[in-house]
Coordinates of C-alpha atoms in Angstrom, one line a residue:
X1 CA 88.1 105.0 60.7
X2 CA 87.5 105.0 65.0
X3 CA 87.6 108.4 66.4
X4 CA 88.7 107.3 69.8
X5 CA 90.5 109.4 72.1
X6 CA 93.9 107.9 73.9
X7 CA 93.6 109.6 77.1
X8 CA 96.1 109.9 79.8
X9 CA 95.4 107.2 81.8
X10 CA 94.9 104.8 78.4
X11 CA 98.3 105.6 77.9
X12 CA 99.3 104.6 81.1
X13 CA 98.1 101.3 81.0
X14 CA 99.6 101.0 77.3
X15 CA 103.6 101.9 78.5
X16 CA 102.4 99.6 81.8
X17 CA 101.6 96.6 79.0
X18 CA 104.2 97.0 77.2
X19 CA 106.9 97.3 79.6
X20 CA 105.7 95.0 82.2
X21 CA 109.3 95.1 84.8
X22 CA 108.1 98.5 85.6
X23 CA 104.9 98.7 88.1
X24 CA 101.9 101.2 87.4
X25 CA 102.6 103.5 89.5
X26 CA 106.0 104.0 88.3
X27 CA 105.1 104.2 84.9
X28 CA 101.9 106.8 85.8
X29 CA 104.4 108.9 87.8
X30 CA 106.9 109.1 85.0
X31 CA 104.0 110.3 82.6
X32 CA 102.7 113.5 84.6
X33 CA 106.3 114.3 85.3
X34 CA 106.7 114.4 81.5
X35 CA 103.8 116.3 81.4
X36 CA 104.4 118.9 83.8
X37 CA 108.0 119.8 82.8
X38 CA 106.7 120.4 79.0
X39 CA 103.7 122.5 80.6
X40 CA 106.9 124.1 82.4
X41 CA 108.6 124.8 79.8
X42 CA 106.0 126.2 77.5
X43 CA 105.5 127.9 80.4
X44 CA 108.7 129.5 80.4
X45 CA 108.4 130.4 76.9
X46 CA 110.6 127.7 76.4
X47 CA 110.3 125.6 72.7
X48 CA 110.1 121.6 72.9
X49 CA 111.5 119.4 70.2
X50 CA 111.0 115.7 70.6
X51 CA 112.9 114.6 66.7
X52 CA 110.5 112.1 65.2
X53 CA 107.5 113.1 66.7
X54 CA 107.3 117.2 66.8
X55 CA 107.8 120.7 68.2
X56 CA 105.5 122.3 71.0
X57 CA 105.9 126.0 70.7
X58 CA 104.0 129.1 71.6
X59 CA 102.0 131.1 68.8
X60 CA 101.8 134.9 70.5
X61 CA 98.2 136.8 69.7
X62 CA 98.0 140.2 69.6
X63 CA 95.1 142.0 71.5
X64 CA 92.1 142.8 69.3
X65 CA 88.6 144.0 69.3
X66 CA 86.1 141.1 69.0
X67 CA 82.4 140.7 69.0
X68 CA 80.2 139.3 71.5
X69 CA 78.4 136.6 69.5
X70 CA 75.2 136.9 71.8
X71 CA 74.7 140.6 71.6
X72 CA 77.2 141.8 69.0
X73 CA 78.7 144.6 70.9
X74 CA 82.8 145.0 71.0
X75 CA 84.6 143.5 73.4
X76 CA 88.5 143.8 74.0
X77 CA 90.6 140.6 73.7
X78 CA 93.7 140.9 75.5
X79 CA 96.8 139.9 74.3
X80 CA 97.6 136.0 74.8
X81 CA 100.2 133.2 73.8
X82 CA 98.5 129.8 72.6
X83 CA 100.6 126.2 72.4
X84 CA 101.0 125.2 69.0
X85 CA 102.4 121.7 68.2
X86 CA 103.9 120.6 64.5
X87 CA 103.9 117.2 64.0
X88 CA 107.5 115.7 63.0
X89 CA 108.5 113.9 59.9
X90 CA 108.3 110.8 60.8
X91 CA 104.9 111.4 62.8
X92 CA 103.2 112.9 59.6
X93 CA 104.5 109.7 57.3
X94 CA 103.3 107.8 59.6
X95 CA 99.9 109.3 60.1
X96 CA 99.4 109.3 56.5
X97 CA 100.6 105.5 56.0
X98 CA 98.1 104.8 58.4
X99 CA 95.2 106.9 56.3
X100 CA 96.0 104.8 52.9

């Protein structure tokens, strides 16, 4: 099993392939416009649902006392909301069809 990473501009030049009446560019621009209105949203506290594949949402952390690892002393963590994403039905069947 490959560990490679799809990055942005890999998936790019995937759509591009795959759909080759639309130019690059068009295709790049369409991408980081996706990108930024989910960032948007989440930034909103808004939740994203795209059926078949998953749900971004935001997981909220209380603040808490943690430990510097170099010198041990306490340190306050403030309060902060991390994206979480759960993969869809379809995504997970598909993952784990892929793993047999």
């Amino acid at each position: 099993m490959t560990t490679e990473a799809l990055n942005k501009s890999d998936l790019i030049e995937r759509i591009a392939l795959k759909n080759p009446h639309l130019a690059e560019p068009l295709v790049e621009d369409a991408v980081k416009i996706m990108i930024d209105q989910m960032i948007e949203a989440l930034s909103s506290g808004d939740r994203i649902e795209i059926r078949g594949f998953g749900s971004f949402a935001l997981h909220h952390r209380e603040p808490r006392l943690g430990r510097n690892p170099k010198t041990g002393r306490a340190v306050d963590v403030a309060a902060k909301a991390v994206p979480h994403f759960k993969p869809g039905k379809a995504l997970r069947d598909a993952v784990n069809e892929s793993a047999k």
